[in-house]
Every structure is written in C-alpha cells, then in structure tokens.
Coordinates of C-alpha atoms in Angstrom, one line a residue:
X190 CA 10.8 -38.3 -12.4
X191 CA 10.9 -35.1 -14.6
X192 CA 7.3 -34.4 -13.7
X193 CA 8.1 -34.7 -10.0
X194 CA 11.0 -32.3 -10.3
X195 CA 8.8 -29.8 -12.2
X196 CA 6.1 -29.9 -9.5
X197 CA 8.6 -29.5 -6.7
X198 CA 10.2 -26.6 -8.5
X199 CA 6.9 -24.9 -9.0
X200 CA 6.0 -25.4 -5.3
X201 CA 9.4 -24.0 -4.2
X202 CA 9.1 -20.9 -6.4
X203 CA 5.6 -20.2 -5.2
X204 CA 6.5 -20.7 -1.6
X205 CA 9.5 -18.4 -1.9
X206 CA 7.6 -15.7 -3.7
X207 CA 5.0 -15.1 -1.0
X208 CA 6.0 -12.4 1.4
X209 CA 6.1 -12.8 5.1
X210 CA 3.2 -10.8 6.6
X211 CA 5.3 -9.8 9.5
X212 CA 7.8 -8.3 7.1
X213 CA 5.0 -6.6 5.1
X214 CA 3.7 -4.8 8.1
X215 CA 7.1 -3.2 8.7
X216 CA 6.8 -1.4 5.3
X217 CA 3.3 0.1 5.7
X218 CA 4.2 3.2 7.6
X219 CA 4.7 6.3 5.5
X220 CA 3.4 8.3 2.5
X221 CA 1.9 6.4 -0.4
X222 CA 0.8 7.6 -3.9
X223 CA -1.8 5.7 -5.9
X224 CA -0.3 4.4 -9.2
X225 CA -3.2 2.4 -10.6
X226 CA -6.3 0.4 -9.8
X227 CA -6.9 -2.9 -11.4
X228 CA -10.7 -3.2 -11.6
X229 CA -10.7 -6.4 -13.5
X230 CA -7.8 -8.3 -15.2
X231 CA -8.1 -6.3 -18.4
X232 CA -9.5 -3.1 -16.9
X233 CA -7.0 -0.8 -15.3
X234 CA -7.2 2.9 -14.3
X235 CA -3.8 4.6 -14.4
X236 CA -3.1 7.7 -12.2
X237 CA -0.3 9.8 -13.6
X238 CA -0.4 12.3 -10.8
X239 CA -3.0 12.3 -8.0
X240 CA -3.6 15.5 -6.0
X241 CA -3.8 13.4 -2.8
X242 CA -1.6 10.9 -1.0
X243 CA -2.2 8.4 1.8
X244 CA -0.3 8.6 5.0
X245 CA -0.3 5.3 7.0
X246 CA 0.9 4.9 10.5
X247 CA 0.6 1.6 12.4
X248 CA 2.2 0.8 15.7
X249 CA 1.6 -2.5 17.5
X250 CA -1.0 -3.5 14.9
X251 CA -3.2 -0.4 15.5
X252 CA -3.0 2.8 13.5
X253 CA -4.7 5.1 11.0
X254 CA -4.7 6.3 7.4
X255 CA -5.1 9.9 6.4
X256 CA -5.5 11.7 3.1
X257 CA -3.0 14.5 2.5
X258 CA -2.4 17.0 -0.2
X259 CA 1.3 17.6 -1.0
X260 CA 2.6 21.1 -1.2
X261 CA 5.3 22.1 -3.7
X262 CA 7.7 22.8 -0.8
X263 CA 7.5 19.2 0.4
X264 CA 5.0 19.9 3.2
X265 CA 1.4 18.6 3.4
X266 CA -2.1 20.0 3.8
X267 CA -4.7 17.8 5.5
X268 CA -7.4 16.9 3.0
X269 CA -9.8 16.6 5.9
X270 CA -9.7 16.1 9.7
X271 CA -11.0 12.5 9.2
X272 CA -8.7 9.5 9.7
X273 CA -9.6 5.9 9.0
X274 CA -8.7 3.7 12.0
X275 CA -6.6 0.6 10.9
X276 CA -6.2 -2.7 12.7
X277 CA -3.6 -5.0 11.1
X278 CA -4.1 -8.8 11.6
X279 CA -2.3 -11.8 10.2
X280 CA -4.9 -14.5 9.2
X281 CA -4.0 -17.7 7.3
X282 CA -0.5 -16.3 6.7
X283 CA -2.0 -13.2 5.0
X284 CA -1.8 -9.6 6.3
X285 CA -5.3 -8.1 6.5
X286 CA -6.0 -4.4 7.2
X287 CA -9.3 -3.7 8.9
X288 CA -10.6 -0.1 8.5
X289 CA -13.3 1.7 10.4
X290 CA -14.8 5.2 10.3
X291 CA -18.0 6.4 11.9
X292 CA -19.8 5.5 8.7
X293 CA -18.4 2.2 7.5
X294 CA -16.1 -0.8 8.2
X295 CA -14.2 -2.8 5.6
X296 CA -11.0 -4.8 5.1
X297 CA -8.2 -5.1 2.6
X298 CA -5.8 -7.9 1.9
X299 CA -2.2 -6.9 1.5
X300 CA -0.8 -8.7 -1.5
X301 CA 2.6 -7.0 -1.5
X302 CA 4.4 -4.5 0.7
X303 CA 8.0 -3.5 0.5
X304 CA 10.1 -0.3 0.6
X305 CA 8.8 1.0 -2.7
X306 CA 5.4 -0.7 -3.5
X307 CA 2.2 -1.5 -1.7
X308 CA -0.6 -3.6 -3.4
X309 CA -3.9 -4.2 -1.6
X310 CA -7.1 -6.0 -2.7
X311 CA -10.5 -4.7 -1.4
X312 CA -13.8 -6.4 -0.8
X313 CA -14.8 -5.8 -4.5
X314 CA -11.6 -7.6 -5.6
X315 CA -10.1 -4.4 -7.0
X316 CA -6.4 -4.2 -6.7
X317 CA -4.9 -0.9 -5.6
X318 CA -1.2 -0.3 -6.5
X319 CA 0.7 2.4 -4.6
X320 CA 4.2 3.6 -4.8
X321 CA 6.2 5.3 -2.1
X322 CA 5.6 9.0 -2.4
X323 CA 8.5 11.1 -3.5
X324 CA 8.2 15.0 -3.4
X325 CA 8.3 16.8 -6.8
X326 CA 11.3 18.7 -5.6
X327 CA 13.9 17.0 -3.5
X328 CA 15.7 18.9 -0.7
X329 CA 18.8 19.1 -3.0
X330 CA 16.8 20.6 -5.9
X331 CA 15.2 23.2 -3.6
X332 CA 18.7 24.4 -2.4
X333 CA 20.0 24.7 -5.9
X334 CA 17.1 26.9 -7.0
X335 CA 17.6 29.4 -4.2

C-alpha cells in the first residue's frame, strides 16, 4: 500500500510540474537575455553580461526573433537586419519552436517559459537558459540622475 501511495505521489507531482504549452506561448514575447548554456550535465557556460539580447514576437503561432544590442538609455540598436522566422507548434503536449532563415532551418523544444525565465533545448541537446531582460538603468534611476 505504501509503495502504491509513493508511486501515485510521484506521478501527481510530475504531472503538476509540467507546464501547459498554451500558457508557455503567452510568455515568449519580449526581450530575453542569455544567462547560461548547459552543454552537458556537468558542462555549463555562464554569461554574466551579454552584449546582445533576443527580442521574440509571436502572434497566432507565427513570429520572429531578432538580435538587439541594448543602449545605456534603455533603447536598442539592431544587431543586424536579419530576423529568424518562428513558427510555434504544440506537439505531444510540448511547445516546439521552428526557426527558419534563408540559410538554415531548425527547431527548439521549450522546456520552461514564464514571466521571468525561458529554457529551450536545441537539436544538439544543449539547454539555453534566458532571463527576462531588465535595462541597466530603470526609468526611475534615470530621472534621479538628471
């Protein structure tokens, strides 16, 4: 009986911890800053401050991702005129992002997406951890410095 309760508890916890892909897609839009890349379980590249951020915009499952360079005043400079086309699809209760450029096509599995964090896994099984971008100076800090 104890084993059955333990198994049911594990199943319930696992089922509750998986995010709903329809909810995940709602959190993708916006500015994201790379935090780290997990190349293998014991090999992680940390990014303390990246000069570029990703801007993602998806409407009705179609959108794009662009690289931007943040400015000190809170604005942005386009890193290039290129944008990666994104198509978001839910497959087997998992959110998959399909990317395409004139040069390549690939997909990433969304492992986690909420207001503050985005985690995706690419075709090489590398996990990319992003955090919601926050400008170095907030609007309040800029006003107090003037």
